[in-house]
């Protein structure tokens, strides 16, 4: 972690500033702290492999004792949950390799980690809506500077959408150490990862951010009232007002897979005491994105529209320039590697590549089949065009396939 990040961190329990305890073990390199112990007036927390672990759940306290004993190597194993020696050795060898891919490290963490479909995340329907909404809202409120935080952001797939928008670089917070560690290395390089508990107060200072978001996780938070109060506190700073975004939270009125403990649209509205929320049905936003924009955040969905949508998006802000129409097709600089979407089977045919949409399982198709609205069943790419992708260019004849997400800008060394 960067030493300057201490300015925005606060103890989740006493609210006090956290300082590096210099009398205890630490490993630093200039302004970066790799391993060490942070202290406030009530607690001590470990920094493990550059990630502050700001909760007191079981792995954190064990890892803290290990860092304090000068064994950051053991603390890493503890936080990654690597109890089996041979698995730990395998993971550490993979992690030490510069050329290791996200997929290889996920595999090395074992079959219970990540659970499957991460490979297809960058073109799934939930992601493409959230990405468009994040770019529109964060792009507006951070236009003149300010920082973003992605709460319960997992492996940072949407934190990636904040790179280049958030200045300083975005903060990613999640309970799962391995996920935020992977995010910093692959999915959102340069983000500042924090390991913390979404059911506890957020470990940040008031007004540390101008944009706070949480995607596809809020339905699993038990302390929803506290969580929204915390999001409002985090953006309560001087200068221009910010925005809170809850994207893809489930709806108590409509069943959905992995339901969680969702609220009704009104139940969600009631959580906001200081900001005015607007609730959107995800289906309408999805249709906007598939159409190629604009993303219409000026819409007011009727109650029956909201009631029957399994997923809701909530935006709370006092700014009028957020709740309007936003262009979605804005060209953006390339961040990673241009690749053919891994949902396509590729067959060589002379000077051409034949692509065929192929789902990894029936379950995938069941849950994410709406991607057929933008992913064509088949496509043909000239070899010369495919070579241009390898050189980091999208030739004009592939622009439409890029817009339809057949061509993706994926994190470097993703798979
Ligand atoms: Zn404290």
CSV table of C-alpha atoms and ligand atoms in Angstrom, one decimal:
chain,number,residue,atom,x,y,z
A,1,UNK,CA,0.0,0.0,0.0
A,2,UNK,CA,1.1,3.6,-0.6
A,3,UNK,CA,1.9,5.4,2.6
A,4,UNK,CA,-0.4,8.3,1.5
A,5,UNK,CA,-3.4,6.0,1.7
A,6,UNK,CA,-3.1,6.2,5.5
A,7,UNK,CA,-4.6,9.7,5.1
A,8,UNK,CA,-8.0,8.2,4.1
A,9,UNK,CA,-8.0,5.1,6.3
A,10,UNK,CA,-9.7,5.1,9.7
A,11,UNK,CA,-10.2,2.3,12.2
A,12,UNK,CA,-13.7,0.8,11.5
A,13,UNK,CA,-14.4,0.6,15.2
A,14,UNK,CA,-13.0,3.7,17.0
A,15,UNK,CA,-12.8,5.9,13.9
A,16,UNK,CA,-9.2,6.9,14.8
A,17,UNK,CA,-6.3,7.4,12.4
A,18,UNK,CA,-4.1,4.4,11.7
A,19,UNK,CA,-0.3,4.7,11.8
A,20,UNK,CA,2.4,2.2,10.9
A,21,UNK,CA,3.8,0.8,14.2
A,22,UNK,CA,7.5,1.4,13.5
A,23,UNK,CA,8.6,-0.5,16.6
A,24,UNK,CA,7.2,-3.7,15.2
A,25,UNK,CA,8.2,-5.8,12.1
A,26,UNK,CA,7.7,-4.0,8.7
A,27,UNK,CA,9.0,-4.2,5.2
A,28,UNK,CA,8.9,-1.0,3.2
A,29,UNK,CA,10.2,0.1,-0.1
A,30,UNK,CA,10.2,3.9,-0.5
A,31,UNK,CA,6.6,5.0,-0.1
A,32,UNK,CA,5.2,1.5,-0.4
A,33,UNK,CA,4.5,-0.6,2.7
A,34,UNK,CA,4.7,-4.3,1.9
A,35,UNK,CA,4.1,-5.9,5.3
A,36,UNK,CA,3.6,-4.3,8.7
A,37,UNK,CA,1.3,-3.5,11.6
A,38,UNK,CA,-1.1,-0.6,11.7
A,39,UNK,CA,-2.3,0.7,15.1
A,40,UNK,CA,-5.1,3.0,16.3
A,41,UNK,CA,-6.2,3.6,19.9
A,42,UNK,CA,-8.3,0.4,20.1
A,43,UNK,CA,-6.7,-2.2,17.7
A,44,UNK,CA,-3.8,-3.4,15.7
A,45,UNK,CA,-4.3,-4.6,12.1
A,46,UNK,CA,-1.8,-6.3,9.7
A,47,UNK,CA,-0.7,-5.2,6.3
A,48,UNK,CA,-0.1,-8.3,4.3
A,49,UNK,CA,1.6,-8.3,0.9
A,50,UNK,CA,0.7,-4.6,0.5
A,51,UNK,CA,-3.0,-5.0,1.5
A,52,UNK,CA,-4.2,-3.5,4.9
A,53,UNK,CA,-6.5,-6.0,6.5
A,54,UNK,CA,-8.9,-3.9,8.5
A,55,UNK,CA,-11.2,-6.3,10.3
A,56,UNK,CA,-10.9,-8.6,13.3
A,57,UNK,CA,-12.3,-11.8,11.8
A,58,UNK,CA,-10.3,-15.0,12.3
A,59,UNK,CA,-7.7,-15.0,9.5
A,60,UNK,CA,-6.9,-11.3,10.2
A,61,UNK,CA,-5.9,-11.9,13.8
A,62,UNK,CA,-3.8,-14.9,13.0
A,63,UNK,CA,-2.1,-13.1,10.1
A,64,UNK,CA,-1.4,-10.1,12.4
A,65,UNK,CA,0.4,-12.4,14.9
A,66,UNK,CA,2.4,-13.9,12.1
A,67,UNK,CA,3.5,-10.4,10.7
A,68,UNK,CA,4.3,-9.3,14.2
A,69,UNK,CA,6.5,-12.5,14.6
A,70,UNK,CA,8.4,-11.4,11.4
A,71,UNK,CA,6.8,-14.2,9.3
A,72,UNK,CA,4.9,-12.3,6.5
A,73,UNK,CA,5.3,-15.5,4.3
A,74,UNK,CA,3.0,-17.3,6.8
A,75,UNK,CA,0.6,-14.4,7.0
A,76,UNK,CA,0.2,-14.5,3.2
A,77,UNK,CA,-0.7,-18.2,3.4
A,78,UNK,CA,-3.2,-17.4,6.2
A,79,UNK,CA,-4.9,-14.6,4.2
A,80,UNK,CA,-5.1,-16.7,1.0
A,81,UNK,CA,-6.5,-19.6,3.0
A,82,UNK,CA,-3.7,-21.9,1.8
A,83,UNK,CA,-3.7,-24.5,4.5
A,84,UNK,CA,-2.4,-27.4,2.4
A,85,UNK,CA,1.4,-27.3,2.0
A,86,UNK,CA,1.5,-28.5,-1.6
A,87,UNK,CA,-1.2,-26.2,-2.7
A,88,UNK,CA,0.6,-23.3,-0.9
A,89,UNK,CA,3.9,-24.1,-2.7
A,90,UNK,CA,2.1,-24.4,-6.0
A,91,UNK,CA,0.4,-21.0,-5.6
A,92,UNK,CA,3.6,-19.3,-4.4
A,93,UNK,CA,5.5,-20.6,-7.4
A,94,UNK,CA,2.7,-19.3,-9.7
A,95,UNK,CA,2.6,-15.9,-7.9
A,96,UNK,CA,6.3,-15.5,-8.2
A,97,UNK,CA,6.2,-15.9,-12.0
A,98,UNK,CA,6.0,-12.6,-14.0
A,99,UNK,CA,4.2,-14.4,-16.8
A,100,UNK,CA,1.5,-16.1,-14.6
A,101,UNK,CA,-2.0,-15.3,-15.8
A,102,UNK,CA,-5.1,-14.4,-13.7
A,103,UNK,CA,-6.5,-17.8,-14.7
A,104,UNK,CA,-3.5,-19.7,-13.5
A,105,UNK,CA,-3.5,-18.0,-10.1
A,106,UNK,CA,-7.2,-18.6,-9.7
A,107,UNK,CA,-6.7,-22.2,-10.6
A,108,UNK,CA,-3.9,-22.5,-8.1
A,109,UNK,CA,-6.2,-21.1,-5.4
A,110,UNK,CA,-8.4,-24.2,-5.8
A,111,UNK,CA,-11.8,-25.0,-7.2
A,112,UNK,CA,-13.8,-23.3,-4.4
A,113,UNK,CA,-12.3,-19.9,-5.2
A,114,UNK,CA,-14.1,-17.6,-7.8
A,115,UNK,CA,-16.5,-20.4,-8.8
A,116,UNK,CA,-16.4,-20.5,-12.6
A,117,UNK,CA,-17.4,-17.8,-14.9
A,118,UNK,CA,-14.8,-15.0,-14.3
A,119,UNK,CA,-13.4,-15.7,-17.7
A,120,UNK,CA,-16.6,-14.4,-19.3
A,121,UNK,CA,-17.2,-11.6,-16.9
A,122,UNK,CA,-16.3,-8.8,-19.3
A,123,UNK,CA,-19.1,-9.5,-21.6
A,124,UNK,CA,-21.9,-10.7,-19.3
A,125,UNK,CA,-25.1,-8.7,-19.3
A,126,UNK,CA,-24.8,-7.7,-15.7
A,127,UNK,CA,-21.3,-6.4,-16.3
A,128,UNK,CA,-22.0,-4.4,-19.4
A,129,UNK,CA,-24.9,-2.5,-17.7
A,130,UNK,CA,-22.9,-1.8,-14.6
A,131,UNK,CA,-19.8,-0.7,-16.6
A,132,UNK,CA,-21.9,1.8,-18.6
A,133,UNK,CA,-23.6,3.2,-15.4
A,134,UNK,CA,-20.3,3.5,-13.6
A,135,UNK,CA,-18.7,5.3,-16.5
A,136,UNK,CA,-21.6,7.7,-16.8
A,137,UNK,CA,-22.0,8.5,-13.1
A,138,UNK,CA,-18.3,8.5,-12.0
A,139,UNK,CA,-17.3,10.1,-15.2
A,140,UNK,CA,-19.6,13.0,-14.4
A,141,UNK,CA,-18.9,13.6,-10.7
A,142,UNK,CA,-15.1,13.0,-11.0
A,143,UNK,CA,-14.7,15.2,-14.1
A,144,UNK,CA,-12.9,17.8,-12.0
A,145,UNK,CA,-11.0,15.3,-9.9
A,146,UNK,CA,-11.8,13.3,-6.8
A,147,UNK,CA,-11.5,9.7,-5.8
A,148,UNK,CA,-13.7,6.6,-6.2
A,149,UNK,CA,-14.2,3.7,-3.9
A,150,UNK,CA,-15.6,0.3,-5.0
A,151,UNK,CA,-17.1,-1.4,-1.9
A,152,UNK,CA,-17.4,-5.2,-1.9
A,153,UNK,CA,-15.8,-4.9,-5.3
A,154,UNK,CA,-14.5,-8.5,-5.3
A,155,UNK,CA,-11.8,-9.1,-8.0
A,156,UNK,CA,-12.1,-5.5,-9.3
A,157,UNK,CA,-13.8,-6.0,-12.6
A,158,UNK,CA,-15.7,-2.8,-12.2
A,159,UNK,CA,-12.9,-1.1,-10.4
A,160,UNK,CA,-11.2,-1.4,-13.8
A,161,UNK,CA,-13.9,0.9,-15.1
A,162,UNK,CA,-12.8,3.6,-12.7
A,163,UNK,CA,-9.1,3.6,-13.8
A,164,UNK,CA,-8.4,6.9,-15.6
A,165,UNK,CA,-11.6,8.4,-14.1
A,166,UNK,CA,-10.7,8.4,-10.4
A,167,UNK,CA,-7.8,10.6,-9.4
A,168,UNK,CA,-6.1,9.6,-7.2
A,169,UNK,CA,-6.5,6.0,-8.3
A,170,UNK,CA,-9.6,4.1,-7.1
A,171,UNK,CA,-9.8,2.2,-3.8
A,172,UNK,CA,-11.1,-1.3,-3.9
A,173,UNK,CA,-12.5,-2.8,-0.7
A,174,UNK,CA,-13.6,-6.4,-0.2
A,175,UNK,CA,-13.7,-9.0,2.6
A,176,UNK,CA,-11.8,-11.5,0.4
A,177,UNK,CA,-8.1,-10.9,0.5
A,178,UNK,CA,-7.3,-13.0,-2.5
A,179,UNK,CA,-9.7,-11.1,-4.7
A,180,UNK,CA,-8.4,-7.6,-4.0
A,181,UNK,CA,-4.8,-8.9,-4.3
A,182,UNK,CA,-5.6,-10.3,-7.8
A,183,UNK,CA,-7.4,-7.1,-8.7
A,184,UNK,CA,-4.3,-5.0,-8.0
A,185,UNK,CA,-2.2,-7.4,-10.1
A,186,UNK,CA,-4.5,-8.0,-13.0
A,187,UNK,CA,-8.0,-6.6,-13.3
A,188,UNK,CA,-7.5,-3.1,-11.9
A,189,UNK,CA,-3.7,-2.5,-11.9
A,190,UNK,CA,-2.8,0.6,-9.8
A,191,UNK,CA,-6.0,0.4,-7.6
A,192,UNK,CA,-5.4,0.6,-3.8
A,193,UNK,CA,-6.8,-2.6,-2.3
A,194,UNK,CA,-8.3,-2.8,1.2
A,195,UNK,CA,-9.5,-5.9,3.0
A,196,UNK,CA,-12.5,-5.1,5.2
A,197,UNK,CA,-15.9,-6.3,6.4
A,198,UNK,CA,-19.0,-4.8,4.5
A,199,UNK,CA,-21.1,-5.4,7.6
A,200,UNK,CA,-18.9,-3.2,9.8
A,201,UNK,CA,-18.4,0.6,9.4
A,202,UNK,CA,-16.3,1.5,6.4
A,203,UNK,CA,-12.6,2.0,7.3
A,204,UNK,CA,-12.3,5.4,5.7
A,205,UNK,CA,-12.4,9.1,6.6
A,206,UNK,CA,-15.5,11.2,6.0
A,207,UNK,CA,-15.4,12.8,2.6
A,208,UNK,CA,-12.4,10.7,1.5
A,209,UNK,CA,-14.2,10.0,-1.8
A,210,UNK,CA,-16.5,11.8,-4.3
A,211,UNK,CA,-17.9,8.6,-5.7
A,212,UNK,CA,-18.8,5.4,-3.8
A,213,UNK,CA,-20.2,2.3,-5.5
A,214,UNK,CA,-21.3,-1.3,-4.7
A,215,UNK,CA,-22.2,-3.7,-7.5
A,216,UNK,CA,-23.9,-7.1,-7.3
A,217,UNK,CA,-23.2,-7.4,-3.5
A,218,UNK,CA,-25.6,-5.2,-1.6
A,219,UNK,CA,-28.3,-7.9,-1.4
A,220,UNK,CA,-25.8,-9.9,0.7
A,221,UNK,CA,-25.1,-7.1,3.2
A,222,UNK,CA,-27.0,-7.6,6.4
A,223,UNK,CA,-26.4,-4.2,7.8
A,224,UNK,CA,-27.9,-2.3,4.9
A,225,UNK,CA,-28.9,0.8,6.8
A,226,UNK,CA,-25.4,1.2,8.2
A,227,UNK,CA,-23.9,0.5,4.7
A,228,UNK,CA,-25.9,3.3,3.0
A,229,UNK,CA,-25.2,5.7,5.9
A,230,UNK,CA,-21.5,4.9,5.4
A,231,UNK,CA,-21.6,5.5,1.7
A,232,UNK,CA,-23.2,8.9,2.2
A,233,UNK,CA,-20.5,9.7,4.8
A,234,UNK,CA,-17.7,8.7,2.5
A,235,UNK,CA,-18.7,11.2,-0.2
A,236,UNK,CA,-19.6,14.0,2.3
A,237,UNK,CA,-16.6,16.2,1.6
A,238,UNK,CA,-15.8,19.8,0.6
A,239,UNK,CA,-16.2,20.9,-3.0
A,240,UNK,CA,-18.5,19.6,-5.6
A,241,UNK,CA,-21.1,17.0,-4.4
A,242,UNK,CA,-20.5,13.4,-5.3
A,243,UNK,CA,-22.7,10.4,-5.9
A,244,UNK,CA,-23.5,7.0,-4.4
A,245,UNK,CA,-24.3,4.1,-6.8
A,246,UNK,CA,-25.7,0.7,-5.9
A,247,UNK,CA,-25.8,-1.3,-9.1
A,248,UNK,CA,-27.4,-4.7,-9.6
A,249,UNK,CA,-29.0,-5.3,-6.3
A,250,UNK,CA,-31.8,-8.0,-6.2
A,251,UNK,CA,-35.4,-7.2,-5.8
A,252,UNK,CA,-37.6,-8.5,-2.9
A,253,UNK,CA,-40.6,-8.4,-5.2
A,254,UNK,CA,-39.1,-10.8,-7.9
A,255,UNK,CA,-37.2,-14.0,-7.4
A,256,UNK,CA,-33.7,-14.2,-8.9
A,257,UNK,CA,-30.8,-16.7,-8.8
A,258,UNK,CA,-28.5,-16.3,-5.7
A,259,UNK,CA,-31.3,-14.1,-4.2
A,260,UNK,CA,-29.6,-12.9,-1.0
A,261,UNK,CA,-31.7,-10.8,1.4
A,262,UNK,CA,-33.0,-8.1,-1.0
A,263,UNK,CA,-35.4,-5.3,-0.2
A,264,UNK,CA,-38.3,-3.9,-2.3
A,265,UNK,CA,-37.7,-0.6,-4.2
A,266,UNK,CA,-39.3,1.3,-1.4
A,267,UNK,CA,-37.3,-0.6,1.2
A,268,UNK,CA,-34.2,0.5,-0.6
A,269,UNK,CA,-35.4,4.2,-0.8
A,270,UNK,CA,-36.0,4.2,2.9
A,271,UNK,CA,-32.3,3.5,3.6
A,272,UNK,CA,-31.3,6.9,2.3
A,273,UNK,CA,-31.7,9.7,5.0
A,274,UNK,CA,-29.5,12.5,3.6
A,275,UNK,CA,-29.4,11.9,-0.1
A,276,UNK,CA,-32.3,11.6,-2.6
A,277,UNK,CA,-32.1,8.2,-4.3
A,278,UNK,CA,-33.5,7.3,-7.7
A,279,UNK,CA,-34.3,3.6,-8.4
A,280,UNK,CA,-34.0,2.1,-11.9
A,281,UNK,CA,-35.0,-1.2,-13.3
A,282,UNK,CA,-31.9,-2.9,-14.8
A,283,UNK,CA,-33.8,-4.0,-17.9
A,284,UNK,CA,-34.3,-0.5,-19.2
A,285,UNK,CA,-30.7,0.4,-18.7
A,286,UNK,CA,-29.7,-2.8,-20.4
A,287,UNK,CA,-31.8,-2.0,-23.4
A,288,UNK,CA,-30.2,1.4,-23.6
A,289,UNK,CA,-26.7,-0.1,-23.6
A,290,UNK,CA,-27.5,-2.9,-26.2
A,291,UNK,CA,-29.0,-0.2,-28.5
A,292,UNK,CA,-25.6,1.6,-28.3
A,293,UNK,CA,-26.9,4.4,-26.1
A,294,UNK,CA,-27.7,6.9,-24.9
A,295,UNK,CA,-27.9,5.6,-21.3
A,296,UNK,CA,-31.0,7.5,-20.1
A,297,UNK,CA,-30.6,8.3,-16.4
A,298,UNK,CA,-33.3,11.0,-16.7
A,299,UNK,CA,-35.9,8.2,-16.8
A,300,UNK,CA,-38.3,7.6,-13.9
A,301,UNK,CA,-39.4,4.0,-13.9
A,302,UNK,CA,-43.0,3.4,-12.9
A,303,UNK,CA,-43.6,1.3,-9.7
A,304,UNK,CA,-44.8,-1.8,-11.7
A,305,UNK,CA,-41.7,-1.6,-13.9
A,306,UNK,CA,-39.5,-1.7,-10.8
A,307,UNK,CA,-41.6,-4.4,-9.1
A,308,UNK,CA,-41.1,-6.9,-11.9
A,309,UNK,CA,-37.4,-6.3,-12.6
A,310,UNK,CA,-35.2,-8.9,-10.7
A,311,UNK,CA,-32.3,-6.4,-10.6
A,312,UNK,CA,-32.3,-2.7,-9.5
A,313,UNK,CA,-29.8,0.1,-9.8
A,314,UNK,CA,-29.9,3.0,-7.3
A,315,UNK,CA,-28.2,6.4,-7.8
A,316,UNK,CA,-28.2,9.0,-5.0
A,317,UNK,CA,-26.8,12.4,-5.7
A,318,UNK,CA,-27.7,16.1,-5.4
A,319,UNK,CA,-26.2,16.8,-8.8
A,320,UNK,CA,-28.5,17.5,-11.7
A,321,UNK,CA,-25.8,16.6,-14.3
A,322,UNK,CA,-25.9,12.9,-13.3
A,323,UNK,CA,-29.6,12.2,-13.9
A,324,UNK,CA,-29.6,12.9,-17.6
A,325,UNK,CA,-28.8,11.1,-20.9
A,326,UNK,CA,-25.2,9.9,-21.3
A,327,UNK,CA,-23.5,8.7,-24.5
A,328,UNK,CA,-22.2,5.1,-24.1
A,329,UNK,CA,-20.2,4.7,-27.2
A,330,UNK,CA,-17.5,7.1,-26.3
A,331,UNK,CA,-14.2,5.7,-27.7
A,332,UNK,CA,-11.8,4.8,-24.9
A,333,UNK,CA,-8.1,4.2,-24.8
A,334,UNK,CA,-7.0,0.6,-24.8
A,335,UNK,CA,-6.0,-0.6,-21.3
A,336,UNK,CA,-5.1,-4.3,-21.7
A,337,UNK,CA,-4.9,-6.8,-24.5
A,338,UNK,CA,-7.4,-7.0,-27.4
A,339,UNK,CA,-8.7,-10.5,-27.5
A,340,UNK,CA,-11.5,-12.5,-29.2
A,341,UNK,CA,-14.2,-13.0,-26.6
A,342,UNK,CA,-13.6,-16.4,-24.9
A,343,UNK,CA,-17.3,-17.3,-25.5
A,344,UNK,CA,-16.3,-17.9,-29.1
A,345,UNK,CA,-14.9,-21.1,-30.5
A,346,UNK,CA,-12.4,-20.2,-33.2
A,347,UNK,CA,-11.8,-22.4,-36.3
A,348,UNK,CA,-9.1,-21.6,-38.9
A,349,UNK,CA,-10.3,-21.4,-42.5
A,350,UNK,CA,-7.6,-20.2,-44.9
A,351,UNK,CA,-7.2,-16.5,-44.5
A,352,UNK,CA,-10.1,-16.2,-42.1
A,353,UNK,CA,-11.1,-17.2,-38.6
A,354,UNK,CA,-14.6,-18.6,-38.1
A,355,UNK,CA,-16.1,-17.7,-34.7
A,356,UNK,CA,-19.0,-19.5,-33.2
A,357,UNK,CA,-20.7,-18.5,-30.0
A,358,UNK,CA,-20.4,-21.4,-27.6
A,359,UNK,CA,-21.6,-21.3,-23.9
A,360,UNK,CA,-19.5,-23.0,-21.3
A,361,UNK,CA,-22.5,-24.7,-19.8
A,362,UNK,CA,-26.3,-24.8,-19.8
A,363,UNK,CA,-26.3,-23.0,-16.5
A,364,UNK,CA,-24.3,-20.2,-18.0
A,365,UNK,CA,-26.7,-19.8,-20.9
A,366,UNK,CA,-29.6,-19.9,-18.4
A,367,UNK,CA,-28.3,-17.1,-16.3
A,368,UNK,CA,-26.5,-14.9,-18.9
A,369,UNK,CA,-28.3,-15.8,-22.1
A,370,UNK,CA,-29.4,-12.2,-22.6
A,371,UNK,CA,-25.9,-11.7,-24.0
A,372,UNK,CA,-27.3,-13.1,-27.3
A,373,UNK,CA,-28.9,-9.6,-27.7
A,374,UNK,CA,-25.4,-8.2,-28.6
A,375,UNK,CA,-23.2,-11.3,-29.2
A,376,UNK,CA,-23.9,-12.7,-32.7
A,377,UNK,CA,-24.1,-16.5,-33.1
A,378,UNK,CA,-21.2,-16.4,-35.5
A,379,UNK,CA,-18.7,-14.0,-37.0
A,380,UNK,CA,-15.7,-14.0,-39.5
A,381,UNK,CA,-12.5,-12.3,-38.9
A,382,UNK,CA,-9.7,-11.9,-41.5
A,383,UNK,CA,-6.3,-13.1,-40.3
A,384,UNK,CA,-4.7,-9.7,-41.1
A,385,UNK,CA,-7.3,-8.1,-38.9
A,386,UNK,CA,-6.7,-10.6,-36.1
A,387,UNK,CA,-3.0,-9.8,-36.3
A,388,UNK,CA,-3.8,-6.0,-35.9
A,389,UNK,CA,-5.5,-6.9,-32.6
A,390,UNK,CA,-2.3,-8.6,-31.4
A,391,UNK,CA,-0.5,-5.3,-32.1
A,392,UNK,CA,-3.1,-3.4,-30.1
A,393,UNK,CA,-5.1,-1.9,-32.9
A,394,UNK,CA,-8.8,-2.3,-33.8
A,395,UNK,CA,-8.9,-2.1,-37.6
A,396,UNK,CA,-12.0,-0.3,-38.9
A,397,UNK,CA,-13.7,-3.5,-40.1
A,398,UNK,CA,-13.6,-4.9,-36.6
A,399,UNK,CA,-15.0,-1.8,-34.9
A,400,UNK,CA,-18.6,-3.1,-35.0
A,401,UNK,CA,-17.5,-6.5,-33.5
A,402,UNK,CA,-15.7,-4.5,-30.7
A,403,UNK,CA,-18.9,-2.6,-30.0
A,404,UNK,CA,-20.8,-5.9,-29.8
A,405,UNK,CA,-18.1,-7.3,-27.5
A,406,UNK,CA,-17.0,-10.0,-29.8
A,407,UNK,CA,-13.6,-8.3,-29.4
A,408,UNK,CA,-12.7,-7.4,-25.8
A,409,UNK,CA,-10.1,-5.2,-24.2
A,410,UNK,CA,-9.1,-7.6,-21.4
A,411,UNK,CA,-6.6,-7.2,-18.6
A,412,UNK,CA,-3.1,-8.2,-19.6
A,413,UNK,CA,-2.3,-11.8,-18.8
A,414,UNK,CA,-6.0,-12.5,-18.0
A,415,UNK,CA,-6.0,-16.1,-19.4
B,1,LIG,ZN1,-9.6,1.6,16.6
